[in-house]
Amino acid sequence: MTTEDSQWFTSSYSSNGGQCIEVAANLVATCGVVPVRDSKNPTGPVLDFPAGSFASFVASVKAGEFGAV
């Protein structure tokens, strides 16, 4: 997986507290994955999650399935 064309995005809910991740959702259509990286280390490792798995994770967070975060 290459991240050369990734358009990294940090949630507007993050408050620049340094505990953020970035996602490159623009690769879902072409690659079927959502790359995720640590915003404090943009040249560090990237985790590629299958788009469906990432969507399920986001839906679970929104539904409160992980408790208070």
C-alpha positions as a Markdown table, in Angstrom:
| # | Residue | x | y | z |
|---|---|---|---|---|
| 1 | Met | 0.0 | 0.0 | 0.0 |
| 2 | Thr | 1.4 | 3.3 | -0.9 |
| 3 | Thr | 0.5 | 6.5 | 0.9 |
| 4 | Glu | 1.9 | 8.9 | -1.8 |
| 5 | Asp | -1.5 | 10.1 | -2.9 |
| 6 | Ser | -3.1 | 10.0 | 0.5 |
| 7 | Gln | -5.1 | 13.1 | 1.6 |
| 8 | Trp | -4.8 | 12.9 | 5.4 |
| 9 | Phe | -7.6 | 14.2 | 7.5 |
| 10 | Thr | -7.8 | 14.8 | 11.3 |
| 11 | Ser | -11.3 | 14.9 | 12.9 |
| 12 | Ser | -12.7 | 18.3 | 13.8 |
| 13 | Tyr | -13.4 | 16.7 | 17.2 |
| 14 | Ser | -9.7 | 16.5 | 18.0 |
| 15 | Ser | -8.6 | 19.6 | 19.9 |
| 16 | Asn | -4.9 | 19.7 | 19.1 |
| 17 | Gly | -4.3 | 17.8 | 22.3 |
| 18 | Gly | -1.7 | 15.6 | 20.6 |
| 19 | Gln | -3.8 | 12.4 | 21.0 |
| 20 | Cys | -4.9 | 12.3 | 17.4 |
| 21 | Ile | -5.0 | 9.9 | 14.4 |
| 22 | Glu | -5.2 | 10.9 | 10.8 |
| 23 | Val | -7.1 | 8.9 | 8.2 |
| 24 | Ala | -6.9 | 9.0 | 4.4 |
| 25 | Ala | -10.5 | 8.2 | 3.4 |
| 26 | Asn | -9.8 | 9.2 | -0.2 |
| 27 | Leu | -8.3 | 5.8 | -0.9 |
| 28 | Val | -11.5 | 3.8 | -0.1 |
| 29 | Ala | -12.9 | 3.9 | -3.6 |
| 30 | Thr | -9.6 | 3.1 | -5.4 |
| 31 | Cys | -7.9 | 0.8 | -2.9 |
| 32 | Gly | -10.7 | -0.4 | -0.6 |
| 33 | Val | -8.7 | 0.6 | 2.5 |
| 34 | Val | -8.6 | 3.4 | 5.1 |
| 35 | Pro | -5.0 | 4.2 | 6.0 |
| 36 | Val | -4.6 | 5.4 | 9.6 |
| 37 | Arg | -1.5 | 7.0 | 11.1 |
| 38 | Asp | -0.4 | 8.9 | 14.3 |
| 39 | Ser | -0.7 | 12.6 | 13.7 |
| 40 | Lys | 2.4 | 13.2 | 15.8 |
| 41 | Asn | 4.5 | 11.0 | 13.6 |
| 42 | Pro | 3.4 | 11.5 | 9.9 |
| 43 | Thr | 6.4 | 9.7 | 8.6 |
| 44 | Gly | 5.9 | 6.7 | 10.9 |
| 45 | Pro | 4.0 | 3.5 | 10.2 |
| 46 | Val | 0.6 | 3.4 | 8.6 |
| 47 | Leu | -2.1 | 0.8 | 9.4 |
| 48 | Asp | -4.4 | -0.1 | 6.5 |
| 49 | Phe | -7.8 | -1.2 | 7.5 |
| 50 | Pro | -10.3 | -2.7 | 5.1 |
| 51 | Ala | -13.0 | -0.1 | 4.4 |
| 52 | Gly | -15.8 | -2.2 | 5.8 |
| 53 | Ser | -14.0 | -2.9 | 9.0 |
| 54 | Phe | -13.2 | 0.8 | 9.5 |
| 55 | Ala | -16.9 | 1.7 | 8.8 |
| 56 | Ser | -18.0 | -0.8 | 11.4 |
| 57 | Phe | -15.6 | 0.6 | 13.9 |
| 58 | Val | -16.8 | 4.1 | 13.4 |
| 59 | Ala | -20.4 | 3.0 | 13.6 |
| 60 | Ser | -19.7 | 1.2 | 16.9 |
| 61 | Val | -18.0 | 4.3 | 18.4 |
| 62 | Lys | -21.0 | 6.5 | 17.4 |
| 63 | Ala | -23.3 | 4.0 | 19.0 |
| 64 | Gly | -21.4 | 4.1 | 22.2 |
| 65 | Glu | -20.4 | 0.5 | 22.2 |
| 66 | Phe | -17.0 | 1.2 | 23.7 |
| 67 | Gly | -18.4 | 3.3 | 26.6 |
| 68 | Ala | -17.2 | 6.8 | 27.4 |
| 69 | Val | -14.0 | 7.8 | 25.6 |
